[in-house]
Amino acid sequence: MPFIHQQIAYMLTDAYTDTLLFLVIAAICCALLVLSTIAPKKLQEKSKLRPHRTTRDKITHLASKRGPTFSTTFLGTRLFHVTTYESACKILTDKDAGGDKGFNYIHFSPLFGKSSVFTQPLSSWWPSRKHINRHVFSKTQISPLPPLISQTLTLRLSSLPLGTPLPILPRLQLLTLEIIFSHILSLPLYSIHSPSTVSAYISALMSLRITLLKTSKDYKYYLTPSIIYRQFPLGSSVHSSSLVVRKFILESLESSPPHSIINSLPGSSSYKIDQLSTLLFAGTDTSSSSISWWMLQYPSSNSTMNLSEEIKEAARRKPVAPMVVRRVERGVECDGVLVKGNVVVWLNAVGMSAQEEIPEVQFGVGRRGCPGREIGRMIVKMTAEWMREKYEWETVEKKLEEEGEEGFTCVPGRGAEIILRKK
């Protein structure tokens, strides 16, 4: 009942806000749409660079190009695509180049909430980031993690089916979720959630990671109140999946002990809910995808490199975050082109990583890099070492190594399977 009451209050608040701001939002969106047809032409003439061909084949097109290109604007915001290693490092590490995360991430609020490090306004994003680093990712907090990872690996991966095709991604999603959940909430995952509830939560996450990306490209999202947008098929899918995620998060937080990491965060209950939503998704999705891509690209029978090199090479060839977005607040020069302030820089990690002669791309570094990268490395490396020690495997279909599901993260397709053998 508390969950239902909170959802009703949440919907009423949304309806009240949407009613007050609908006319203002509609007027602003119309103005931005007009600007989106004017600004690209002027920007193209000024930069003397060819515009991007179409939005649909953006990744494919950029992956085959070398050098920066301007694209059409997205709701009045200028986009600058970077596909070279040197320019990407400059944007990510140069403080004068800006790099604030704050570009249209509000449409991720059904998954992350409105006060997470993904969706917060720029004014409050950096203080929140410091809180997360201090209370969640400090050395003191992550020091108990290796024994927890080892225990979970032994419990969940010791009795995998042998000799038959095994979908690898779902297994690893359950594994990484259990590790992150137990670490942040200080209690076992299955002590408060049934296996069916956990599976429903992961299915909702997988749905949202695709539908939210489509939402960001849907003009109806920006022109209609959220309570009306839910009547459209895409909005309905987002809303139903977000309710599953929200219920899972609320029940988890209510059951967590006072000494847990999530309860050590300063802030209101809604703030903790949003941070927990972000931490569970980010930790589960990225780590499981990284391990899956490594297993698909480097079957044990074909291994010629040491494990650390394999993991790095798998991440280079199949970056989990295919597109890295930063906002340039001051002017910076990239490949002889001056990128002025208030321009969103779109770093195409796929395009850079596809070139074998280019070293590992340092996307995500700098003060705005992933705060949980040390935990991610720990989970990926320990899981890879455990699997390599206990099993040998081969992929079922070679072509599946090159396929992935569209979304704001790159994960292997649902049909990606391996066949395990005991060593």
CSV table of C-alpha atoms in Angstrom, one decimal:
chain,number,residue,atom,x,y,z
A,1,MET,CA,0.0,0.0,0.0
A,2,PRO,CA,2.8,2.6,0.7
A,3,PHE,CA,4.1,2.0,-2.8
A,4,ILE,CA,0.6,2.5,-4.3
A,5,HIS,CA,0.1,5.7,-2.3
A,6,GLN,CA,3.5,7.0,-3.4
A,7,GLN,CA,2.8,6.2,-7.0
A,8,ILE,CA,-0.6,8.0,-6.8
A,9,ALA,CA,1.0,11.1,-5.2
A,10,TYR,CA,3.7,10.9,-7.9
A,11,MET,CA,1.2,10.8,-10.7
A,12,LEU,CA,-0.9,13.7,-9.2
A,13,THR,CA,2.3,15.8,-8.8
A,14,ASP,CA,3.1,15.1,-12.4
A,15,ALA,CA,-0.4,16.0,-13.6
A,16,TYR,CA,-0.4,19.3,-11.7
A,17,THR,CA,3.1,20.3,-13.0
A,18,ASP,CA,2.2,19.3,-16.5
A,19,THR,CA,-1.0,21.3,-16.5
A,20,LEU,CA,0.9,24.4,-15.3
A,21,LEU,CA,3.8,24.1,-17.7
A,22,PHE,CA,2.2,22.6,-20.8
A,23,LEU,CA,1.7,25.9,-22.7
A,24,VAL,CA,5.2,27.1,-21.8
A,25,ILE,CA,6.8,23.8,-22.9
A,26,ALA,CA,4.8,23.7,-26.1
A,27,ALA,CA,5.9,27.2,-27.0
A,28,ILE,CA,9.5,26.5,-26.2
A,29,CYS,CA,9.5,23.2,-28.2
A,30,CYS,CA,8.0,25.0,-31.2
A,31,ALA,CA,10.7,27.6,-31.0
A,32,LEU,CA,13.4,25.0,-30.7
A,33,LEU,CA,12.1,23.0,-33.6
A,34,VAL,CA,12.3,26.2,-35.7
A,35,LEU,CA,15.8,26.8,-34.5
A,36,SER,CA,16.7,23.2,-35.4
A,37,THR,CA,16.0,23.9,-39.1
A,38,ILE,CA,18.0,27.2,-39.1
A,39,ALA,CA,21.0,26.6,-36.9
A,40,PRO,CA,22.5,23.6,-38.7
A,41,LYS,CA,22.7,25.4,-42.0
A,42,LYS,CA,24.5,28.4,-40.4
A,43,LEU,CA,26.7,26.1,-38.4
A,44,GLN,CA,27.6,24.1,-41.5
A,45,GLU,CA,28.4,27.2,-43.6
A,46,LYS,CA,30.6,28.6,-40.8
A,47,SER,CA,32.5,25.4,-40.2
A,48,LYS,CA,32.7,24.3,-43.8
A,49,LEU,CA,32.2,20.7,-42.8
A,50,ARG,CA,29.8,18.3,-44.4
A,51,PRO,CA,26.7,17.6,-42.3
A,52,HIS,CA,25.7,14.2,-41.1
A,53,ARG,CA,23.6,12.2,-43.6
A,54,THR,CA,20.8,10.7,-41.5
A,55,THR,CA,20.1,10.0,-37.9
A,56,ARG,CA,19.3,6.4,-38.5
A,57,ASP,CA,22.7,5.3,-39.7
A,58,LYS,CA,24.7,7.7,-37.4
A,59,ILE,CA,26.9,5.1,-35.8
A,60,THR,CA,27.6,3.2,-39.0
A,61,HIS,CA,28.4,6.4,-40.8
A,62,LEU,CA,30.7,7.8,-38.1
A,63,ALA,CA,32.5,4.5,-37.6
A,64,SER,CA,33.8,4.7,-41.2
A,65,LYS,CA,34.9,8.4,-41.0
A,66,ARG,CA,38.0,9.9,-39.6
A,67,GLY,CA,37.8,13.4,-38.2
A,68,PRO,CA,35.0,15.6,-36.7
A,69,THR,CA,31.7,16.3,-38.4
A,70,PHE,CA,28.8,18.6,-37.5
A,71,SER,CA,25.4,17.1,-37.5
A,72,THR,CA,21.9,18.6,-37.5
A,73,THR,CA,20.8,20.1,-34.2
A,74,PHE,CA,18.8,18.2,-31.7
A,75,LEU,CA,15.9,20.4,-30.5
A,76,GLY,CA,18.0,23.5,-31.0
A,77,THR,CA,21.2,22.1,-29.5
A,78,ARG,CA,24.3,22.0,-31.7
A,79,LEU,CA,26.0,18.6,-31.9
A,80,PHE,CA,29.7,18.1,-32.7
A,81,HIS,CA,30.8,14.5,-33.5
A,82,VAL,CA,34.3,13.5,-32.6
A,83,THR,CA,35.7,10.2,-34.0
A,84,THR,CA,39.4,10.6,-33.4
A,85,TYR,CA,41.3,9.3,-30.4
A,86,GLU,CA,43.3,12.6,-29.8
A,87,SER,CA,40.2,14.8,-29.9
A,88,ALA,CA,38.3,12.5,-27.6
A,89,CYS,CA,41.0,12.5,-25.0
A,90,LYS,CA,41.2,16.3,-25.2
A,91,ILE,CA,37.5,16.7,-24.7
A,92,LEU,CA,37.4,14.3,-21.8
A,93,THR,CA,40.5,15.5,-19.9
A,94,ASP,CA,40.8,19.2,-20.6
A,95,LYS,CA,39.0,21.2,-17.9
A,96,ASP,CA,38.7,24.2,-20.2
A,97,ALA,CA,36.7,22.1,-22.6
A,98,GLY,CA,33.9,21.8,-20.1
A,99,GLY,CA,32.4,18.3,-20.3
A,100,ASP,CA,29.4,18.6,-18.0
A,101,LYS,CA,26.8,15.9,-18.2
A,102,GLY,CA,23.6,17.8,-18.7
A,103,PHE,CA,22.3,17.2,-22.2
A,104,ASN,CA,18.7,16.1,-22.3
A,105,TYR,CA,19.2,13.3,-19.7
A,106,ILE,CA,15.9,14.3,-18.1
A,107,HIS,CA,14.1,11.8,-20.3
A,108,PHE,CA,16.0,9.1,-18.4
A,109,SER,CA,14.1,10.0,-15.2
A,110,PRO,CA,11.7,7.0,-15.4
A,111,LEU,CA,14.7,4.8,-14.8
A,112,PHE,CA,17.1,7.0,-12.7
A,113,GLY,CA,14.7,9.4,-11.1
A,114,LYS,CA,15.0,13.2,-11.2
A,115,SER,CA,17.8,13.7,-8.6
A,116,SER,CA,20.4,11.1,-9.7
A,117,VAL,CA,23.8,11.8,-11.0
A,118,PHE,CA,22.4,11.2,-14.5
A,119,THR,CA,19.5,13.6,-14.4
A,120,GLN,CA,20.3,16.3,-11.9
A,121,PRO,CA,20.7,20.0,-13.0
A,122,LEU,CA,24.3,21.1,-13.5
A,123,SER,CA,24.2,23.3,-10.4
A,124,SER,CA,23.7,20.3,-8.1
A,125,TRP,CA,25.4,17.6,-10.1
A,126,TRP,CA,28.9,18.1,-8.9
A,127,PRO,CA,28.1,18.2,-5.1
A,128,SER,CA,26.1,15.0,-5.6
A,129,ARG,CA,28.9,13.4,-7.4
A,130,LYS,CA,31.2,14.1,-4.4
A,131,HIS,CA,28.7,12.5,-2.0
A,132,ILE,CA,28.6,9.4,-4.2
A,133,ASN,CA,32.4,9.1,-4.4
A,134,ARG,CA,32.8,9.6,-0.6
A,135,HIS,CA,30.0,7.4,0.7
A,136,VAL,CA,29.8,4.6,-2.0
A,137,PHE,CA,33.1,4.3,-3.9
A,138,SER,CA,35.8,5.2,-1.3
A,139,LYS,CA,38.5,2.7,-0.6
A,140,THR,CA,37.0,2.0,2.8
A,141,GLN,CA,33.6,1.1,1.3
A,142,ILE,CA,34.9,-1.1,-1.5
A,143,SER,CA,37.5,-3.0,0.6
A,144,PRO,CA,34.9,-5.7,1.7
A,145,LEU,CA,33.9,-6.3,-1.9
A,146,PRO,CA,36.4,-9.0,-3.0
A,147,PRO,CA,35.2,-11.7,-0.5
A,148,LEU,CA,31.6,-10.9,-1.5
A,149,ILE,CA,32.4,-11.4,-5.2
A,150,SER,CA,34.3,-14.6,-4.5
A,151,GLN,CA,31.4,-16.0,-2.4
A,152,THR,CA,28.8,-15.1,-5.0
A,153,LEU,CA,30.8,-16.6,-7.9
A,154,THR,CA,31.1,-19.9,-6.0
A,155,LEU,CA,27.5,-19.9,-5.1
A,156,ARG,CA,26.0,-19.0,-8.6
A,157,LEU,CA,28.5,-20.3,-11.2
A,158,SER,CA,29.7,-23.6,-9.8
A,159,SER,CA,26.8,-25.6,-11.2
A,160,LEU,CA,26.2,-24.1,-14.7
A,161,PRO,CA,24.8,-26.6,-17.3
A,162,LEU,CA,27.5,-28.2,-19.3
A,163,GLY,CA,27.5,-29.3,-23.0
A,164,THR,CA,24.3,-27.4,-23.9
A,165,PRO,CA,23.8,-23.8,-25.3
A,166,LEU,CA,23.7,-21.4,-22.4
A,167,PRO,CA,22.4,-17.7,-22.8
A,168,ILE,CA,25.3,-16.0,-21.1
A,169,LEU,CA,24.0,-12.4,-20.6
A,170,PRO,CA,21.0,-13.3,-18.4
A,171,ARG,CA,23.2,-15.4,-16.1
A,172,LEU,CA,25.7,-12.6,-15.7
A,173,GLN,CA,23.0,-10.0,-15.1
A,174,LEU,CA,21.7,-12.0,-12.2
A,175,LEU,CA,25.2,-12.5,-10.9
A,176,THR,CA,26.3,-8.8,-11.0
A,177,LEU,CA,22.9,-7.6,-9.7
A,178,GLU,CA,23.3,-9.9,-6.7
A,179,ILE,CA,26.9,-8.6,-6.0
A,180,ILE,CA,26.0,-4.9,-6.3
A,181,PHE,CA,22.7,-5.3,-4.4
A,182,SER,CA,24.4,-7.1,-1.4
A,183,HIS,CA,27.3,-4.6,-1.4
A,184,ILE,CA,25.1,-1.4,-1.4
A,185,LEU,CA,22.2,-2.6,0.7
A,186,SER,CA,24.1,-4.9,3.1
A,187,LEU,CA,21.6,-7.8,2.7
A,188,PRO,CA,21.3,-10.7,0.3
A,189,LEU,CA,19.2,-10.1,-2.8
A,190,TYR,CA,17.0,-13.2,-2.4
A,191,SER,CA,16.3,-12.6,1.2
A,192,ILE,CA,13.6,-10.0,0.3
A,193,HIS,CA,13.0,-10.6,-3.4
A,194,SER,CA,11.8,-13.8,-5.1
A,195,PRO,CA,13.5,-15.1,-8.2
A,196,SER,CA,10.5,-14.1,-10.3
A,197,THR,CA,10.6,-10.5,-8.9
A,198,VAL,CA,14.3,-10.3,-9.7
A,199,SER,CA,13.7,-11.6,-13.3
A,200,ALA,CA,10.9,-9.1,-13.7
A,201,TYR,CA,13.1,-6.2,-12.6
A,202,ILE,CA,15.9,-7.2,-15.0
A,203,SER,CA,13.4,-7.5,-17.8
A,204,ALA,CA,12.1,-4.0,-17.0
A,205,LEU,CA,15.6,-2.7,-17.1
A,206,MET,CA,16.3,-4.2,-20.5
A,207,SER,CA,13.1,-2.8,-21.8
A,208,LEU,CA,13.9,0.7,-20.5
A,209,ARG,CA,17.4,0.9,-21.8
A,210,ILE,CA,15.9,0.5,-25.3
A,211,THR,CA,12.6,2.5,-25.0
A,212,LEU,CA,14.2,5.5,-23.2
A,213,LEU,CA,16.6,5.9,-26.1
A,214,LYS,CA,13.7,5.9,-28.5
A,215,THR,CA,11.9,8.3,-26.3
A,216,SER,CA,14.7,10.8,-26.6
A,217,LYS,CA,14.1,10.8,-30.4
A,218,ASP,CA,10.3,11.0,-30.2
A,219,TYR,CA,9.0,14.6,-30.7
A,220,LYS,CA,5.7,13.6,-28.9
A,221,TYR,CA,7.7,13.3,-25.7
A,222,TYR,CA,8.7,17.0,-25.8
A,223,LEU,CA,5.3,18.3,-27.0
A,224,THR,CA,2.9,16.4,-24.7
A,225,PRO,CA,2.5,16.2,-20.9
A,226,SER,CA,3.8,13.0,-19.4
A,227,ILE,CA,0.3,11.9,-18.3
A,228,ILE,CA,-0.9,12.1,-21.9
A,229,TYR,CA,2.3,10.7,-23.4
A,230,ARG,CA,1.7,7.5,-21.4
A,231,GLN,CA,-1.3,6.8,-23.6
A,232,PHE,CA,1.0,6.3,-26.6
A,233,PRO,CA,2.5,2.8,-27.0
A,234,LEU,CA,6.1,3.9,-26.3
A,235,GLY,CA,5.1,6.0,-23.4
A,236,SER,CA,2.9,3.2,-22.0
A,237,SER,CA,5.9,0.8,-22.2
A,238,VAL,CA,8.2,3.2,-20.4
A,239,HIS,CA,5.6,3.8,-17.7
A,240,SER,CA,4.8,0.2,-17.0
A,241,SER,CA,8.5,-0.8,-16.9
A,242,SER,CA,9.4,2.1,-14.6
A,243,LEU,CA,6.7,1.1,-12.2
A,244,VAL,CA,8.3,-2.4,-11.9
A,245,VAL,CA,11.7,-0.8,-11.3
A,246,ARG,CA,10.3,1.7,-8.8
A,247,LYS,CA,8.6,-1.0,-6.8
A,248,PHE,CA,11.7,-3.1,-6.7
A,249,ILE,CA,13.8,-0.1,-5.5
A,250,LEU,CA,11.3,1.0,-2.9
A,251,GLU,CA,11.0,-2.5,-1.4
A,252,SER,CA,14.8,-2.9,-1.3
A,253,LEU,CA,15.4,0.5,0.4
A,254,GLU,CA,12.7,-0.1,3.0
A,255,SER,CA,14.3,-3.5,3.9
A,256,SER,CA,17.9,-2.2,4.0
A,257,PRO,CA,19.5,-1.8,7.5
A,258,PRO,CA,20.5,1.6,8.8
A,259,HIS,CA,24.2,0.9,8.5
A,260,SER,CA,24.0,0.0,4.7
A,261,ILE,CA,25.9,2.1,2.2
A,262,ILE,CA,22.8,3.5,0.6
A,263,ASN,CA,21.5,4.7,4.0
A,264,SER,CA,24.8,6.5,4.6
A,265,LEU,CA,24.1,8.9,1.8
A,266,PRO,CA,23.0,12.3,3.0
A,267,GLY,CA,19.6,13.4,1.7
A,268,SER,CA,16.0,12.6,1.6
A,269,SER,CA,14.4,9.3,0.9
A,270,SER,CA,13.5,10.2,-2.7
A,271,TYR,CA,17.2,11.1,-3.2
A,272,LYS,CA,18.3,7.7,-2.0
A,273,ILE,CA,15.7,6.0,-4.2
A,274,ASP,CA,17.1,7.8,-7.3
A,275,GLN,CA,20.7,7.0,-6.4
A,276,LEU,CA,19.9,3.4,-5.7
A,277,SER,CA,18.1,3.1,-9.1
A,278,THR,CA,21.1,4.5,-10.8
A,279,LEU,CA,23.7,2.4,-9.0
A,280,LEU,CA,21.9,-0.9,-9.4
A,281,PHE,CA,21.3,-0.4,-13.1
A,282,ALA,CA,24.8,1.0,-13.9
A,283,GLY,CA,26.5,-1.8,-12.0
A,284,THR,CA,24.4,-4.6,-13.4
A,285,ASP,CA,24.2,-3.5,-17.0
A,286,THR,CA,27.8,-2.5,-17.6
A,287,SER,CA,29.6,-5.2,-15.7
A,288,SER,CA,27.5,-8.1,-17.1
A,289,SER,CA,27.8,-6.7,-20.7
A,290,SER,CA,31.6,-6.4,-20.4
A,291,ILE,CA,32.0,-10.0,-19.2
A,292,SER,CA,29.6,-11.2,-21.9
A,293,TRP,CA,31.5,-9.5,-24.7
A,294,TRP,CA,34.8,-10.9,-23.3
A,295,MET,CA,33.5,-14.4,-23.3
A,296,LEU,CA,32.0,-14.1,-26.8
A,297,GLN,CA,35.2,-12.6,-28.3
A,298,TYR,CA,37.7,-14.8,-26.5
A,299,PRO,CA,36.6,-18.4,-26.1
A,300,SER,CA,39.1,-20.2,-23.9
A,301,SER,CA,40.2,-22.6,-26.6
A,302,ASN,CA,41.3,-19.7,-28.8
A,303,SER,CA,43.1,-17.7,-26.1
A,304,THR,CA,46.5,-16.4,-27.1
A,305,MET,CA,46.8,-13.4,-24.7
A,306,ASN,CA,46.9,-13.0,-21.0
A,307,LEU,CA,43.6,-12.2,-19.2
A,308,SER,CA,44.1,-8.5,-18.6
A,309,GLU,CA,44.9,-7.9,-22.3
A,310,GLU,CA,41.9,-9.9,-23.3
A,311,ILE,CA,39.6,-7.8,-21.1
A,312,LYS,CA,41.0,-4.5,-22.3
A,313,GLU,CA,40.9,-5.6,-26.0
A,314,ALA,CA,37.3,-6.8,-25.6
A,315,ALA,CA,36.3,-3.4,-24.1
A,316,ARG,CA,38.1,-1.6,-26.9
A,317,ARG,CA,36.4,-3.5,-29.6
A,318,LYS,CA,32.9,-3.5,-27.9
A,319,PRO,CA,32.6,-0.5,-25.6
A,320,VAL,CA,29.6,-0.9,-23.3
A,321,ALA,CA,29.0,2.9,-23.6
A,322,PRO,CA,29.1,3.3,-27.4
A,323,MET,CA,28.3,7.1,-27.3
A,324,VAL,CA,29.8,9.4,-24.7
A,325,VAL,CA,28.1,12.8,-24.4
A,326,ARG,CA,29.7,16.0,-23.0
A,327,ARG,CA,28.7,19.6,-23.1
A,328,VAL,CA,31.5,22.0,-24.0
A,329,GLU,CA,31.1,25.3,-22.1
A,330,ARG,CA,34.2,27.1,-23.5
A,331,GLY,CA,35.8,27.0,-26.9
A,332,VAL,CA,38.2,24.2,-27.7
A,333,GLU,CA,40.1,23.3,-30.9
A,334,CYS,CA,39.6,19.8,-32.3
A,335,ASP,CA,41.4,18.7,-35.4
A,336,GLY,CA,41.8,22.3,-36.5
A,337,VAL,CA,38.2,23.2,-36.0
A,338,LEU,CA,37.2,25.6,-33.2
A,339,VAL,CA,34.3,24.2,-31.2
A,340,LYS,CA,32.6,27.1,-29.5
A,341,GLY,CA,30.9,27.0,-26.1
A,342,ASN,CA,27.5,25.6,-25.4
A,343,VAL,CA,28.0,22.8,-28.0
A,344,VAL,CA,27.3,19.1,-27.1
A,345,VAL,CA,30.2,16.9,-28.1
A,346,TRP,CA,29.3,13.4,-29.1
A,347,LEU,CA,32.2,11.0,-28.7
A,348,ASN,CA,31.8,8.0,-30.9
A,349,ALA,CA,33.6,5.3,-29.0
A,350,VAL,CA,32.5,2.6,-31.5
A,351,GLY,CA,34.0,4.6,-34.4
A,352,MET,CA,37.3,5.0,-32.7
A,353,SER,CA,37.5,1.5,-31.2
A,354,ALA,CA,36.7,-0.1,-34.6
A,355,GLN,CA,40.2,0.8,-35.9
A,356,GLU,CA,42.7,-1.8,-34.7
A,357,GLU,CA,45.7,0.5,-35.1
A,358,ILE,CA,44.2,3.0,-32.6
A,359,PRO,CA,45.1,2.3,-28.9
A,360,GLU,CA,42.5,1.7,-26.2
A,361,VAL,CA,40.2,4.7,-26.1
A,362,GLN,CA,40.1,6.5,-22.8
A,363,PHE,CA,36.5,7.4,-23.0
A,364,GLY,CA,34.9,8.2,-19.6
A,365,VAL,CA,38.1,9.5,-18.0
A,366,GLY,CA,38.4,12.7,-16.1
A,367,ARG,CA,36.4,14.1,-13.2
A,368,ARG,CA,33.2,13.1,-15.0
A,369,GLY,CA,34.3,9.6,-15.6
A,370,CYS,CA,32.3,6.7,-14.1
A,371,PRO,CA,32.7,6.9,-10.3
A,372,GLY,CA,32.2,3.1,-10.0
A,373,ARG,CA,34.8,2.1,-12.5
A,374,GLU,CA,37.0,0.5,-9.8
A,375,ILE,CA,34.2,-1.7,-8.6
A,376,GLY,CA,33.4,-2.5,-12.3
A,377,ARG,CA,37.0,-3.5,-12.9
A,378,MET,CA,37.0,-5.7,-9.8
A,379,ILE,CA,33.8,-7.5,-10.7
A,380,VAL,CA,34.9,-8.1,-14.3
A,381,LYS,CA,38.4,-9.3,-13.6
A,382,MET,CA,37.4,-11.6,-10.7
A,383,THR,CA,34.6,-13.1,-12.7
A,384,ALA,CA,36.8,-13.6,-15.7
A,385,GLU,CA,39.5,-15.2,-13.6
A,386,TRP,CA,37.0,-17.6,-12.0
A,387,MET,CA,35.4,-18.6,-15.3
A,388,ARG,CA,38.8,-19.2,-16.9
A,389,GLU,CA,40.0,-21.3,-14.0
A,390,LYS,CA,36.8,-23.5,-13.8
A,391,TYR,CA,35.5,-23.7,-17.4
A,392,GLU,CA,36.4,-23.9,-21.1
A,393,TRP,CA,33.8,-22.6,-23.6
A,394,GLU,CA,33.0,-21.9,-27.2
A,395,THR,CA,30.4,-19.7,-28.9
A,396,VAL,CA,27.4,-21.3,-30.6
A,397,GLU,CA,27.3,-18.9,-33.5
A,398,LYS,CA,30.3,-16.9,-34.6
A,399,LYS,CA,28.2,-14.1,-36.1
A,400,LEU,CA,26.7,-13.3,-32.7
A,401,GLU,CA,30.0,-11.9,-31.5
A,402,GLU,CA,29.4,-8.9,-33.8
A,403,GLU,CA,25.8,-8.3,-32.9
A,404,GLY,CA,24.3,-6.2,-30.1
A,405,GLU,CA,21.0,-4.8,-29.0
A,406,GLU,CA,20.3,-1.1,-29.6
A,407,GLY,CA,20.1,1.1,-26.5
A,408,PHE,CA,22.1,3.6,-24.6
A,409,THR,CA,24.4,0.8,-23.6
A,410,CYS,CA,25.7,-1.9,-26.0
A,411,VAL,CA,24.9,-5.4,-24.8
A,412,PRO,CA,25.1,-8.8,-26.6
A,413,GLY,CA,22.0,-9.9,-28.4
A,414,ARG,CA,19.6,-12.2,-26.5
A,415,GLY,CA,20.6,-15.1,-28.8
A,416,ALA,CA,24.2,-15.0,-27.8
A,417,GLU,CA,25.0,-18.4,-26.3
A,418,ILE,CA,28.1,-20.4,-25.2
A,419,ILE,CA,28.7,-24.1,-24.5
A,420,LEU,CA,30.6,-24.8,-21.3
A,421,ARG,CA,32.9,-27.7,-20.4
A,422,LYS,CA,34.6,-28.3,-17.1
A,423,LYS,CA,38.3,-28.2,-17.0
